[in-house]
PDB file of N, CA and C in Angstrom:
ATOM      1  N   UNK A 424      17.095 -50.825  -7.161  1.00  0.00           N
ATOM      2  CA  UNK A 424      17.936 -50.605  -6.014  1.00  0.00           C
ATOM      3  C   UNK A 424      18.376 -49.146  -5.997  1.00  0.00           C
ATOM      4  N   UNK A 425      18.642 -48.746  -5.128  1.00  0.00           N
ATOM      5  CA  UNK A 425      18.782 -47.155  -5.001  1.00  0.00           C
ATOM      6  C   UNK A 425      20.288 -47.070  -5.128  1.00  0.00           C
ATOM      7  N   UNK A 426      21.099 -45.960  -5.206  1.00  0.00           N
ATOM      8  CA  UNK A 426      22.160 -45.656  -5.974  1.00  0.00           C
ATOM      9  C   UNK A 426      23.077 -46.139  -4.652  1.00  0.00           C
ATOM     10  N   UNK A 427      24.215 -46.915  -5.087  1.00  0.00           N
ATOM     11  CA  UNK A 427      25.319 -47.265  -4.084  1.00  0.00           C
ATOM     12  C   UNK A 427      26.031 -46.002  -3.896  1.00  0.00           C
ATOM     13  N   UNK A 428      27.130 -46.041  -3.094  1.00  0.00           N
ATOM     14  CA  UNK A 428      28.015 -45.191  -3.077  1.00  0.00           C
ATOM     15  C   UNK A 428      27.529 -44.012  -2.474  1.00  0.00           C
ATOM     16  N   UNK A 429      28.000 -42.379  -3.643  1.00  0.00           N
ATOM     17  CA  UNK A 429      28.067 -41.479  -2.583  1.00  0.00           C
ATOM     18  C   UNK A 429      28.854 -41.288  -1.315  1.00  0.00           C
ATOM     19  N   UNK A 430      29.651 -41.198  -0.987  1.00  0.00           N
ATOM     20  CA  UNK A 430      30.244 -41.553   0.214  1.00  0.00           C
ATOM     21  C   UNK A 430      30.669 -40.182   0.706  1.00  0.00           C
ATOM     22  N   UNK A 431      30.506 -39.614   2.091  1.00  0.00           N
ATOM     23  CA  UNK A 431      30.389 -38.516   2.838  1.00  0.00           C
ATOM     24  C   UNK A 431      31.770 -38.671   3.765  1.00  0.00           C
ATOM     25  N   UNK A 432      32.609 -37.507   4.046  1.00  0.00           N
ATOM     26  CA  UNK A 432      33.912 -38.169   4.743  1.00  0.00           C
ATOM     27  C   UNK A 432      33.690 -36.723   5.238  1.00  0.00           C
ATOM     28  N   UNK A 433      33.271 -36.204   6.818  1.00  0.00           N
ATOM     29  CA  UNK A 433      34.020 -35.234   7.193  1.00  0.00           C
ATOM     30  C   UNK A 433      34.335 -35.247   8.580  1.00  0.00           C
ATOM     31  N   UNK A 434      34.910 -34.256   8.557  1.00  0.00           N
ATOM     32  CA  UNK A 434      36.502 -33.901  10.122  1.00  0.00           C
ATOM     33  C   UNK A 434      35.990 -32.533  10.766  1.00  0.00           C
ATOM     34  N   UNK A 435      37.472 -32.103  11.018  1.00  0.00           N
ATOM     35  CA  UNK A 435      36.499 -30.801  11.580  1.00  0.00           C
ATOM     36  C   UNK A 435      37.000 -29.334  10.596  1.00  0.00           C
ATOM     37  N   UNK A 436      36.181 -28.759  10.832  1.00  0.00           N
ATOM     38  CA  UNK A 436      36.173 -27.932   9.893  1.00  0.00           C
ATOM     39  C   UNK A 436      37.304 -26.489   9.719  1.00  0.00           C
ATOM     40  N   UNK A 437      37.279 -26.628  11.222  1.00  0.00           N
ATOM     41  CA  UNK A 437      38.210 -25.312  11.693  1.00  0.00           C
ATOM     42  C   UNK A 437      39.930 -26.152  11.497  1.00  0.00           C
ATOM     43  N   UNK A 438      40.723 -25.229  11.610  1.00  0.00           N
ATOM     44  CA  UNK A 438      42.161 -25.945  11.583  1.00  0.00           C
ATOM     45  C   UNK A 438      42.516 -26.491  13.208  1.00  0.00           C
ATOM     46  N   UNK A 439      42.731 -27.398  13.471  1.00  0.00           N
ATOM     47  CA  UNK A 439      43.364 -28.036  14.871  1.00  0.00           C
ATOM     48  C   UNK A 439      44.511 -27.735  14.984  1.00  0.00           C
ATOM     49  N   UNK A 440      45.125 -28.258  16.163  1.00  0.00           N
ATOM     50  CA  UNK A 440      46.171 -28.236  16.549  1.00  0.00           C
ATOM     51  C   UNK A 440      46.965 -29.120  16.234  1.00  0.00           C
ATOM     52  N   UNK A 441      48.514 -29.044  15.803  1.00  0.00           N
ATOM     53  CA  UNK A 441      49.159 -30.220  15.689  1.00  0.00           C
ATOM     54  C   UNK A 441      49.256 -30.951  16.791  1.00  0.00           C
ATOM     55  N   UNK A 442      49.134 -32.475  16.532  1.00  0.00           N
ATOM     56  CA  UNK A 442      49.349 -33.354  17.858  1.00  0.00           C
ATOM     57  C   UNK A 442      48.149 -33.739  18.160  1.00  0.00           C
ATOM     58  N   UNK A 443      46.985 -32.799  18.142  1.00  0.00           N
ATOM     59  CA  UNK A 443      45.439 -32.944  18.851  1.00  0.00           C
ATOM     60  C   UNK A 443      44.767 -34.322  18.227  1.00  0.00           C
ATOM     61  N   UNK A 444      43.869 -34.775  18.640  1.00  0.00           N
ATOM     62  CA  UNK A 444      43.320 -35.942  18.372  1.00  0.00           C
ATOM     63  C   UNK A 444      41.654 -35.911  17.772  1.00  0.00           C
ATOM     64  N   UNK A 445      41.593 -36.065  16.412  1.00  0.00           N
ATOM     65  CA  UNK A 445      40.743 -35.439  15.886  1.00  0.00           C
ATOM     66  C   UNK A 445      39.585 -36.256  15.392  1.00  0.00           C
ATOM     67  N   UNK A 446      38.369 -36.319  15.345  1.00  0.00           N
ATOM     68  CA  UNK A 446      37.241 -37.315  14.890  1.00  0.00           C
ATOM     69  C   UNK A 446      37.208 -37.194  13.824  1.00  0.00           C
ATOM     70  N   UNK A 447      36.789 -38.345  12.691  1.00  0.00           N
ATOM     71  CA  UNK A 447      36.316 -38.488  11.490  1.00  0.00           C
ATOM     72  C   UNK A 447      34.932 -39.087  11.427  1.00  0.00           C
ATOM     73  N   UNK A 448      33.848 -38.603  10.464  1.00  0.00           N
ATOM     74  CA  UNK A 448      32.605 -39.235  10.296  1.00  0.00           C
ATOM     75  C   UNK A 448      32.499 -39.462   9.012  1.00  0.00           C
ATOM     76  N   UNK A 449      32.169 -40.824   8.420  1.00  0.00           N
ATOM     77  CA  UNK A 449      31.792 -41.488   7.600  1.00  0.00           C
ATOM     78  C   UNK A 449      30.449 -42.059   6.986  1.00  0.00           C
ATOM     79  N   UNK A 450      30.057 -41.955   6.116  1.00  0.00           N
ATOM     80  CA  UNK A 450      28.456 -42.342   5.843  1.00  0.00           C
ATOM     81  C   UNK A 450      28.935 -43.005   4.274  1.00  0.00           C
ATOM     82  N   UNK A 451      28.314 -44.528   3.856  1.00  0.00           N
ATOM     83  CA  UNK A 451      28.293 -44.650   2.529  1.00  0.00           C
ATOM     84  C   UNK A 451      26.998 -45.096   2.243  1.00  0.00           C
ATOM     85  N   UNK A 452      26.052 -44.805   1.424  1.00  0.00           N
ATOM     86  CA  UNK A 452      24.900 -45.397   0.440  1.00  0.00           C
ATOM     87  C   UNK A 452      25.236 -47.347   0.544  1.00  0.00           C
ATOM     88  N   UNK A 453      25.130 -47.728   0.802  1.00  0.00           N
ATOM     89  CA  UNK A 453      24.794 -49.535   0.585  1.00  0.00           C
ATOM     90  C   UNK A 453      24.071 -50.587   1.273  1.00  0.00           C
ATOM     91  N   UNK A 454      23.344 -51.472   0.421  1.00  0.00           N
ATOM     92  CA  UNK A 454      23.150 -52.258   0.610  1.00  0.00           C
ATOM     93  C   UNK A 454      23.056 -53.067   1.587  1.00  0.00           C
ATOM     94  N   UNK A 455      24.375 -53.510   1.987  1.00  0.00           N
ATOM     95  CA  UNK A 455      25.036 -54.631   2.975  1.00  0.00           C
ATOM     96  C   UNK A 455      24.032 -55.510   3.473  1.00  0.00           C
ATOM     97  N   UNK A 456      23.943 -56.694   2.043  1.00  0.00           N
ATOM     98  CA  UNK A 456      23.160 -57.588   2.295  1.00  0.00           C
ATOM     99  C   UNK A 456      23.725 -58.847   2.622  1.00  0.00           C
ATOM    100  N   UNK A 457      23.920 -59.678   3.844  1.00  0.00           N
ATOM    101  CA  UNK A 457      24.452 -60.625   4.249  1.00  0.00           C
ATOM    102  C   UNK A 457      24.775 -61.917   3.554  1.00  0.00           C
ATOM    103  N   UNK A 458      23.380 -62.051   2.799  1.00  0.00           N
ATOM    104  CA  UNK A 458      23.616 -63.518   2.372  1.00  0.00           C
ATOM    105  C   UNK A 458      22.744 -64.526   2.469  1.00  0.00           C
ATOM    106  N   UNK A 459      21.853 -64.228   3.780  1.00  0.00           N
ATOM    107  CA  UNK A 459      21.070 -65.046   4.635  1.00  0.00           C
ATOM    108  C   UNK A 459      19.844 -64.815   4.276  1.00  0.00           C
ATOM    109  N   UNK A 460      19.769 -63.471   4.021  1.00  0.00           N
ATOM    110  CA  UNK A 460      17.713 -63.178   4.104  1.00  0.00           C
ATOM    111  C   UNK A 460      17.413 -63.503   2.628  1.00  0.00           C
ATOM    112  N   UNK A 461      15.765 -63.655   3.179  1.00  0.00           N
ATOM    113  CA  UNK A 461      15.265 -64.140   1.983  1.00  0.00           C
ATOM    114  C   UNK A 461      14.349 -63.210   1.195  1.00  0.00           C
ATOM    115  N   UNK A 462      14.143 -63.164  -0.057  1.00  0.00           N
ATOM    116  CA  UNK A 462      13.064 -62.309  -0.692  1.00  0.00           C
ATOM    117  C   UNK A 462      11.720 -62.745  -0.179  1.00  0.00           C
ATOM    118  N   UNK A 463      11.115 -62.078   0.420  1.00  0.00           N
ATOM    119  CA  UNK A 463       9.203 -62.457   1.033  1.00  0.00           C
ATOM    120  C   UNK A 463       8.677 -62.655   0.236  1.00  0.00           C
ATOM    121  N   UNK A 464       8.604 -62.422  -1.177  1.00  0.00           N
ATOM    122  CA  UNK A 464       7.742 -62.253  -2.423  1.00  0.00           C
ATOM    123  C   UNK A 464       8.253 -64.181  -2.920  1.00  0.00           C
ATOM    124  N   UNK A 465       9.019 -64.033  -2.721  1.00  0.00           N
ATOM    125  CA  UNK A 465       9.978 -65.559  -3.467  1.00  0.00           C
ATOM    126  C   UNK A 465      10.184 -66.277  -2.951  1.00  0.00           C
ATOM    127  N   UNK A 466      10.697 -66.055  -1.370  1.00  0.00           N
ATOM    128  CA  UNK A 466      11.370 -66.927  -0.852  1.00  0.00           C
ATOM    129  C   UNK A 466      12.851 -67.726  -1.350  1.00  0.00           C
ATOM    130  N   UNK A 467      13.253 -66.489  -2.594  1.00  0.00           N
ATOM    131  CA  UNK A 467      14.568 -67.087  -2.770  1.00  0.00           C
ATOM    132  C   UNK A 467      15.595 -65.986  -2.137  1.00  0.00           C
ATOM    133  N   UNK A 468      16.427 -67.068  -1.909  1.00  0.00           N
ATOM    134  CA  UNK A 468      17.754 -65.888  -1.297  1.00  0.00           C
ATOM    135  C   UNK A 468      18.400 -64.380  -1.712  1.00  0.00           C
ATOM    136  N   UNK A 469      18.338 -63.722  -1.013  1.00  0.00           N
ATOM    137  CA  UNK A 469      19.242 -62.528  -1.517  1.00  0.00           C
ATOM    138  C   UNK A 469      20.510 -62.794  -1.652  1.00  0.00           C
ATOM    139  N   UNK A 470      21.466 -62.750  -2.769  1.00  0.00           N
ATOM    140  CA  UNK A 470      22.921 -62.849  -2.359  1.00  0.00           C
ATOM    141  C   UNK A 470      23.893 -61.847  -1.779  1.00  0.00           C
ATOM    142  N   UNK A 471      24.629 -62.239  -1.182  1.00  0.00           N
ATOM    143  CA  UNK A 471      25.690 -61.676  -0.796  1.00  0.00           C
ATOM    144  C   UNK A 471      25.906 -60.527  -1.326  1.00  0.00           C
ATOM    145  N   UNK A 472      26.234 -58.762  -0.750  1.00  0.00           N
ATOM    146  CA  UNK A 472      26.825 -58.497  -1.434  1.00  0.00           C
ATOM    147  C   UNK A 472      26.993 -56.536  -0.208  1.00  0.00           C
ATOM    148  N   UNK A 473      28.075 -57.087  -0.011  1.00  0.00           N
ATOM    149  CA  UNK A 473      28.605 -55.641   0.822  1.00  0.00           C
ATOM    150  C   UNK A 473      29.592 -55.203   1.293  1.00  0.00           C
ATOM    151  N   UNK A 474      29.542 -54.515   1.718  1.00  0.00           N
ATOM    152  CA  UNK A 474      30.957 -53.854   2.041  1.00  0.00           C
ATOM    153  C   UNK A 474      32.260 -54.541   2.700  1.00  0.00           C
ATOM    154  N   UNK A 475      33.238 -55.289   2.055  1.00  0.00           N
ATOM    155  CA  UNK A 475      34.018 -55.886   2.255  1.00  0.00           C
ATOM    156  C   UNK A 475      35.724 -54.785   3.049  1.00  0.00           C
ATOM    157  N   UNK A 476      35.742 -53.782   2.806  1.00  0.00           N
ATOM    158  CA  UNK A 476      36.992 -53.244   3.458  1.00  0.00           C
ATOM    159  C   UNK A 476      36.989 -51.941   2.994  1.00  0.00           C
ATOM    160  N   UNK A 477      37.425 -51.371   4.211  1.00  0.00           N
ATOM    161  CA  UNK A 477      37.446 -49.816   4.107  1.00  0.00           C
ATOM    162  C   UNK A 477      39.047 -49.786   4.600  1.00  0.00           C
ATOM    163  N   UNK A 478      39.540 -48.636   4.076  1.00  0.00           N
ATOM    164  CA  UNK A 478      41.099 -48.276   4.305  1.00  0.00           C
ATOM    165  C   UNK A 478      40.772 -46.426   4.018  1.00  0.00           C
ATOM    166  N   UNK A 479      41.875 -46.384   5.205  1.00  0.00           N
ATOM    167  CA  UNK A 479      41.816 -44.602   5.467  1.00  0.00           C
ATOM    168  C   UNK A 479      43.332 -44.523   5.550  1.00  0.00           C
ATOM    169  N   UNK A 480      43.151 -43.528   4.595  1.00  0.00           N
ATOM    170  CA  UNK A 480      44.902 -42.879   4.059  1.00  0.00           C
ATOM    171  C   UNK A 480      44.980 -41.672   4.661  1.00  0.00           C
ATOM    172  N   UNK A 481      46.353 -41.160   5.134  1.00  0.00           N
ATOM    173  CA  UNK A 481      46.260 -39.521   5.709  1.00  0.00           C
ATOM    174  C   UNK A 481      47.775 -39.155   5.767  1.00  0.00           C
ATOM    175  N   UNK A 482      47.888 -38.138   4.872  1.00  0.00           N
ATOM    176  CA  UNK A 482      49.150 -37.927   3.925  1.00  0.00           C
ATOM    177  C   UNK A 482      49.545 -38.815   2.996  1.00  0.00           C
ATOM    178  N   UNK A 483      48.766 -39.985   2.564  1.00  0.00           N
ATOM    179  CA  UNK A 483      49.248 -40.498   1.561  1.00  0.00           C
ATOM    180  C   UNK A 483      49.976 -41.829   2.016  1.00  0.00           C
ATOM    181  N   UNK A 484      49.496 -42.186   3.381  1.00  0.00           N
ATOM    182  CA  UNK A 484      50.105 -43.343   4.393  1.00  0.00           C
ATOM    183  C   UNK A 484      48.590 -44.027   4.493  1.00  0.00           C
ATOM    184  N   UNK A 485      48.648 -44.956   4.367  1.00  0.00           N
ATOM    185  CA  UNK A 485      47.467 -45.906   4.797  1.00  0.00           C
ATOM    186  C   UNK A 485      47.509 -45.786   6.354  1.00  0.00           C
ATOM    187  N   UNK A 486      46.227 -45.596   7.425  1.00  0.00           N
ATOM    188  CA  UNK A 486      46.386 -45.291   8.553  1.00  0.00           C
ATOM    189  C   UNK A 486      45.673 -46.099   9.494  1.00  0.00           C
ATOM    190  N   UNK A 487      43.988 -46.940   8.489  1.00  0.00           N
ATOM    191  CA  UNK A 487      43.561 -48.173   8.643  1.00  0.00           C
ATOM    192  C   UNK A 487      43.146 -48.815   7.330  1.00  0.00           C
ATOM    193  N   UNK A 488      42.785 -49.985   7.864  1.00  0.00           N
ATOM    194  CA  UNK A 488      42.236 -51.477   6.804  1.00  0.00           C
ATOM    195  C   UNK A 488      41.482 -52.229   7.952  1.00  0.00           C
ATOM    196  N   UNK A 489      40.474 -51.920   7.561  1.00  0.00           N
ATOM    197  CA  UNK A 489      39.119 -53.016   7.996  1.00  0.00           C
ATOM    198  C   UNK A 489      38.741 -53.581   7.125  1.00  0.00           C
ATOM    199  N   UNK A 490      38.579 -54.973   7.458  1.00  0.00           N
ATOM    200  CA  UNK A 490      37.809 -56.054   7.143  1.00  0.00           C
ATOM    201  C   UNK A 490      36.330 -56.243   7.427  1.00  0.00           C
ATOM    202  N   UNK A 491      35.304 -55.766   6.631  1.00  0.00           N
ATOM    203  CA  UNK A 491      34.175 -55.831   7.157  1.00  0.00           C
ATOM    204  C   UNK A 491      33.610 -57.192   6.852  1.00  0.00           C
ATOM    205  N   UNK A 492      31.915 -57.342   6.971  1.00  0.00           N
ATOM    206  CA  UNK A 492      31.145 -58.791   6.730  1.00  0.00           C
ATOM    207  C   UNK A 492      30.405 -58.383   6.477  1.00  0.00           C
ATOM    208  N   UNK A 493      28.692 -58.629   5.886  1.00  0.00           N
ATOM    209  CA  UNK A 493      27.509 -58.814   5.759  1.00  0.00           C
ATOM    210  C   UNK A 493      26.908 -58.577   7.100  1.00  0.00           C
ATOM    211  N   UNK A 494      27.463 -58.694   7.996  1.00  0.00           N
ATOM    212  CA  UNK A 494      26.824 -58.260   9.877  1.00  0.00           C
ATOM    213  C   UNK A 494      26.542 -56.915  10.200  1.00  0.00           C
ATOM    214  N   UNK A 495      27.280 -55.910   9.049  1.00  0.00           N
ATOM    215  CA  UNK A 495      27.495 -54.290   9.859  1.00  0.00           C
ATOM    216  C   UNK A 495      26.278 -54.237   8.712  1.00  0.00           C
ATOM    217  N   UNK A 496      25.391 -53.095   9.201  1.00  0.00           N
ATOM    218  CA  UNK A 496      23.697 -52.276   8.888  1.00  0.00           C
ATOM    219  C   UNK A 496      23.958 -51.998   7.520  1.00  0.00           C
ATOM    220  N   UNK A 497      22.632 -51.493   6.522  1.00  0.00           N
ATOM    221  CA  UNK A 497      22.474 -51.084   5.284  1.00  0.00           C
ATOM    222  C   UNK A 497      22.805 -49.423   5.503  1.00  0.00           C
ATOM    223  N   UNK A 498      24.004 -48.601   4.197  1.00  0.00           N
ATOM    224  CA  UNK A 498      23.856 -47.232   4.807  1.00  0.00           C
ATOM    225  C   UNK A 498      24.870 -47.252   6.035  1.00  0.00           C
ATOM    226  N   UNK A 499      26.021 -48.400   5.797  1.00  0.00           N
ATOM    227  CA  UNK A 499      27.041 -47.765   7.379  1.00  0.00           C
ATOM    228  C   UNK A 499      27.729 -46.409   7.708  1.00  0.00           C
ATOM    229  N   UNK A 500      27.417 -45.901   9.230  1.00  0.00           N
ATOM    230  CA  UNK A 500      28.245 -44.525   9.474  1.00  0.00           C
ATOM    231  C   UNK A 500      29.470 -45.505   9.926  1.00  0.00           C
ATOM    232  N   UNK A 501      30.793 -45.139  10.256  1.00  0.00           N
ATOM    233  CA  UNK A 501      31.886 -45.564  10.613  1.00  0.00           C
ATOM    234  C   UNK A 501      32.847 -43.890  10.817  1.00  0.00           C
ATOM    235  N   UNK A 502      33.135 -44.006  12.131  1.00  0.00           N
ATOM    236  CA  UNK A 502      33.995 -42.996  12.892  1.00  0.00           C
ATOM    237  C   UNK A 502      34.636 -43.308  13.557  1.00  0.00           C
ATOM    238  N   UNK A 503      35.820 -42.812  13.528  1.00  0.00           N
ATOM    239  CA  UNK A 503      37.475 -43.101  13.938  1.00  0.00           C
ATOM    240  C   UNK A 503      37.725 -41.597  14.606  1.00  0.00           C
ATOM    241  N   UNK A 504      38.602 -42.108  15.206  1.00  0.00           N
ATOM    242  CA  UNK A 504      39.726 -40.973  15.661  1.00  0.00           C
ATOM    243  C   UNK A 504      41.245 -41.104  15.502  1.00  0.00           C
ATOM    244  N   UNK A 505      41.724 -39.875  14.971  1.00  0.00           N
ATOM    245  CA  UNK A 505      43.058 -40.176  14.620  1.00  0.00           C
ATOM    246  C   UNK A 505      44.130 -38.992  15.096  1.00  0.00           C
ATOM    247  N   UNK A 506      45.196 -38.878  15.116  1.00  0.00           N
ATOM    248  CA  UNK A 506      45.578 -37.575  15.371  1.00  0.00           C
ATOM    249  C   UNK A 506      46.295 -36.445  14.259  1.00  0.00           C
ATOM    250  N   UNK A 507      45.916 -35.210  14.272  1.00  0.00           N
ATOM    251  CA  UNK A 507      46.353 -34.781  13.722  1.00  0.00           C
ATOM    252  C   UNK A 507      48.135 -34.305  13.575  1.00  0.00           C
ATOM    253  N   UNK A 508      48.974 -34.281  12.285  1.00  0.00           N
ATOM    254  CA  UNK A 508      49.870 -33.940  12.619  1.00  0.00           C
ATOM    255  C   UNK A 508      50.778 -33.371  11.663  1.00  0.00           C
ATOM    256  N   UNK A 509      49.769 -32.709  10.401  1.00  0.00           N
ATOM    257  CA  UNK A 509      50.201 -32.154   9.625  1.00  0.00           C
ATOM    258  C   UNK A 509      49.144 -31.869   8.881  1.00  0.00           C
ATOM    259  N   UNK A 510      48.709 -30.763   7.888  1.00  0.00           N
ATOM    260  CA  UNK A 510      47.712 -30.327   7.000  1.00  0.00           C
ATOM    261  C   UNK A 510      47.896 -31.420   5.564  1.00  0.00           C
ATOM    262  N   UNK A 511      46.743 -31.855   5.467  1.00  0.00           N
ATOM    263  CA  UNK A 511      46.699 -32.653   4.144  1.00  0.00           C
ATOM    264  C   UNK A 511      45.531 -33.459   4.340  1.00  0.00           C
ATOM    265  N   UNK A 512      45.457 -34.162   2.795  1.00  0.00           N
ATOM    266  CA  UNK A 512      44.039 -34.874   2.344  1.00  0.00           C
ATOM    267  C   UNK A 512      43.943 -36.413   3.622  1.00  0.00           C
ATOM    268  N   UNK A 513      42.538 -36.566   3.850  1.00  0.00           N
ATOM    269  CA  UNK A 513      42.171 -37.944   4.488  1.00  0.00           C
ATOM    270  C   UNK A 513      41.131 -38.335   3.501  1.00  0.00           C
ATOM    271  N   UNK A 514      41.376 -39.450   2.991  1.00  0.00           N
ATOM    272  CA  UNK A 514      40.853 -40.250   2.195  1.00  0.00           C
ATOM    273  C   UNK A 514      40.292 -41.485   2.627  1.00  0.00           C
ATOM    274  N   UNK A 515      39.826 -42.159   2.606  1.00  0.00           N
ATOM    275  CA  UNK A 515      38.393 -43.106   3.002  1.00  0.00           C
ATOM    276  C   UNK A 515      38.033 -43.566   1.633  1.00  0.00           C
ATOM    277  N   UNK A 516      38.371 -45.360   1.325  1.00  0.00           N
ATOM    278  CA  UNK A 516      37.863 -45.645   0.431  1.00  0.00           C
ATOM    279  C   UNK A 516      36.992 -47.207   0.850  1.00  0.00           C
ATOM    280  N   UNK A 517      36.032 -47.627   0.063  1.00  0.00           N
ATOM    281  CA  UNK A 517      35.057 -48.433   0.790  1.00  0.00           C
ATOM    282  C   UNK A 517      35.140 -49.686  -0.500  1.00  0.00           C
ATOM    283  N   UNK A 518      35.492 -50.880  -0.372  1.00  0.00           N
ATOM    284  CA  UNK A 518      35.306 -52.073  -1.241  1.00  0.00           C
ATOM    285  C   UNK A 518      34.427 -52.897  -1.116  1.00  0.00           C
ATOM    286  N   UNK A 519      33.365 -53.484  -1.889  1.00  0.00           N
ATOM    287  CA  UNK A 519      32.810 -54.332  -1.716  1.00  0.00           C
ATOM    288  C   UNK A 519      32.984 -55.622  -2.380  1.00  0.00           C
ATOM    289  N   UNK A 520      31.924 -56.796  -2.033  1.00  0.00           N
ATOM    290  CA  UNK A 520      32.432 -58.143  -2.301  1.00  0.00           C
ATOM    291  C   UNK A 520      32.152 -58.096  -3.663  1.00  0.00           C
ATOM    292  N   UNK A 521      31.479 -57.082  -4.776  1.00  0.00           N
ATOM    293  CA  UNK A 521      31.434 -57.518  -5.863  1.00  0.00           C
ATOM    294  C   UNK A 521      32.148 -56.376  -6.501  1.00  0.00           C
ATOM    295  N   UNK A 522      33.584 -56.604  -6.267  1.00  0.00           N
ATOM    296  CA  UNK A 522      34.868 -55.357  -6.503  1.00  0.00           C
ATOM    297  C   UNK A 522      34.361 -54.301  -7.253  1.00  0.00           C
ATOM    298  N   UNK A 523      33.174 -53.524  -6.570  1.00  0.00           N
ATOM    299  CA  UNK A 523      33.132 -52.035  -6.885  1.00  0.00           C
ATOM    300  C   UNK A 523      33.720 -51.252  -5.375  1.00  0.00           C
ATOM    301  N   UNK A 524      34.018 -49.637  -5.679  1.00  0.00           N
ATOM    302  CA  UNK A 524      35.022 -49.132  -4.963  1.00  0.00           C
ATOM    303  C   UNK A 524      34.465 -47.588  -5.004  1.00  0.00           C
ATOM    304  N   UNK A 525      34.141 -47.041  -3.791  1.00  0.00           N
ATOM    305  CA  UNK A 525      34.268 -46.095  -3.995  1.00  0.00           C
ATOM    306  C   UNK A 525      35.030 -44.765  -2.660  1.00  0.00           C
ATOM    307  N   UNK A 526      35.394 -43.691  -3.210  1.00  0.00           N
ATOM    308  CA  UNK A 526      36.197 -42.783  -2.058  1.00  0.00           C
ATOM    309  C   UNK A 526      35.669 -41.347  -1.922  1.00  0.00           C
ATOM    310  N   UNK A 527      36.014 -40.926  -0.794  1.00  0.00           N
ATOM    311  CA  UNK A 527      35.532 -39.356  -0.697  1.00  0.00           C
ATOM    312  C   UNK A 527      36.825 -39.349   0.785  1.00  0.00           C
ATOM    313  N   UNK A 528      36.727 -37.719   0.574  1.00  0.00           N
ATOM    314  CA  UNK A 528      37.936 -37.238   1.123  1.00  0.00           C
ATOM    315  C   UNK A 528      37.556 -35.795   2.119  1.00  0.00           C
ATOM    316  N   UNK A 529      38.534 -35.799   3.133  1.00  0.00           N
ATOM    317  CA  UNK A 529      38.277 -33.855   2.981  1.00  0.00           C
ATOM    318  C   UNK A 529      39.874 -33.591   3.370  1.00  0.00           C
ATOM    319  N   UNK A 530      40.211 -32.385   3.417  1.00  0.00           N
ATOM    320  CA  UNK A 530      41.747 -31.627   3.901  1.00  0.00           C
ATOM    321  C   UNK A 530      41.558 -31.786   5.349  1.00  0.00           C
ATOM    322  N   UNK A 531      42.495 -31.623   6.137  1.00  0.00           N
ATOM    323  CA  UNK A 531      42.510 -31.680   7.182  1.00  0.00           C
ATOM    324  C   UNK A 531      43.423 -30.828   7.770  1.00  0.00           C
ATOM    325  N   UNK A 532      42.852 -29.288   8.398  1.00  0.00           N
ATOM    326  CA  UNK A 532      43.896 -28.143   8.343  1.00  0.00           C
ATOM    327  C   UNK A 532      44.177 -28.269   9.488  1.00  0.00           C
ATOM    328  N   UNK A 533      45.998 -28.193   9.861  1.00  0.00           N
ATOM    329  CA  UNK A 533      46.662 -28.160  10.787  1.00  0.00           C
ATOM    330  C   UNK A 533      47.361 -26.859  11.019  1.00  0.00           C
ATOM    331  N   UNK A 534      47.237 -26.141  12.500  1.00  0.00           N
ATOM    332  CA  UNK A 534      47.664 -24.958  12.766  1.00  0.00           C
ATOM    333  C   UNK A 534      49.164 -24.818  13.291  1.00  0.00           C
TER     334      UNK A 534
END
């Protein structure tokens, strides 16, 4: 299986404006195997096993919590918009159903 994780988190690069409303892009390495499909070689089941919840912190405030399923693609991008309203870290961390965890971050400069 090729390496999980890795996880890519970026914003924009230049400093924004306070108040402005700013995009985030997300990319993680996984799997996200449902449950359902079957090995062609076997015909036995693949199990379960993907990205169960992502949560995005910004200043150190949790800002979302998704609940994901086995339904969202192998390799999910996930992009939000949020607003900016002070300079500091956005953090993005990704859980899956077999409690591994991983995070990536960037600053987020406010003018």
């Amino acid at each position: 299986m090729a390496k999980m994780g890795k996880p890519k988190v970026r914003g924009p690069r230049k400093p924004v404006a306070k108040g402005s409303i700013v995009q985030v892009k997300t990319l993680i390495k996984h799997p996200m195997e449902s449950g359902l499909r079957k090995n062609r070689a076997t015909g036995e089941t693949i199990p379960a096993h993907h990205v169960s919840k992502v949560e995005v912190e910004y200043l150190g405030n949790k800002i979302i919590s998704a609940d994901w399923t086995g339904g969202v693609s192998k390799n999910p991008f996930y992009a939000f918009k949020m607003k900016a309203t002070a300079s500091g870290p956005v953090k993005v961390t990704w859980s899956d159903n077999k409690g591994e965890s991983w995070s990536g971050s960037f600053n987020l400069k406010v003018k």
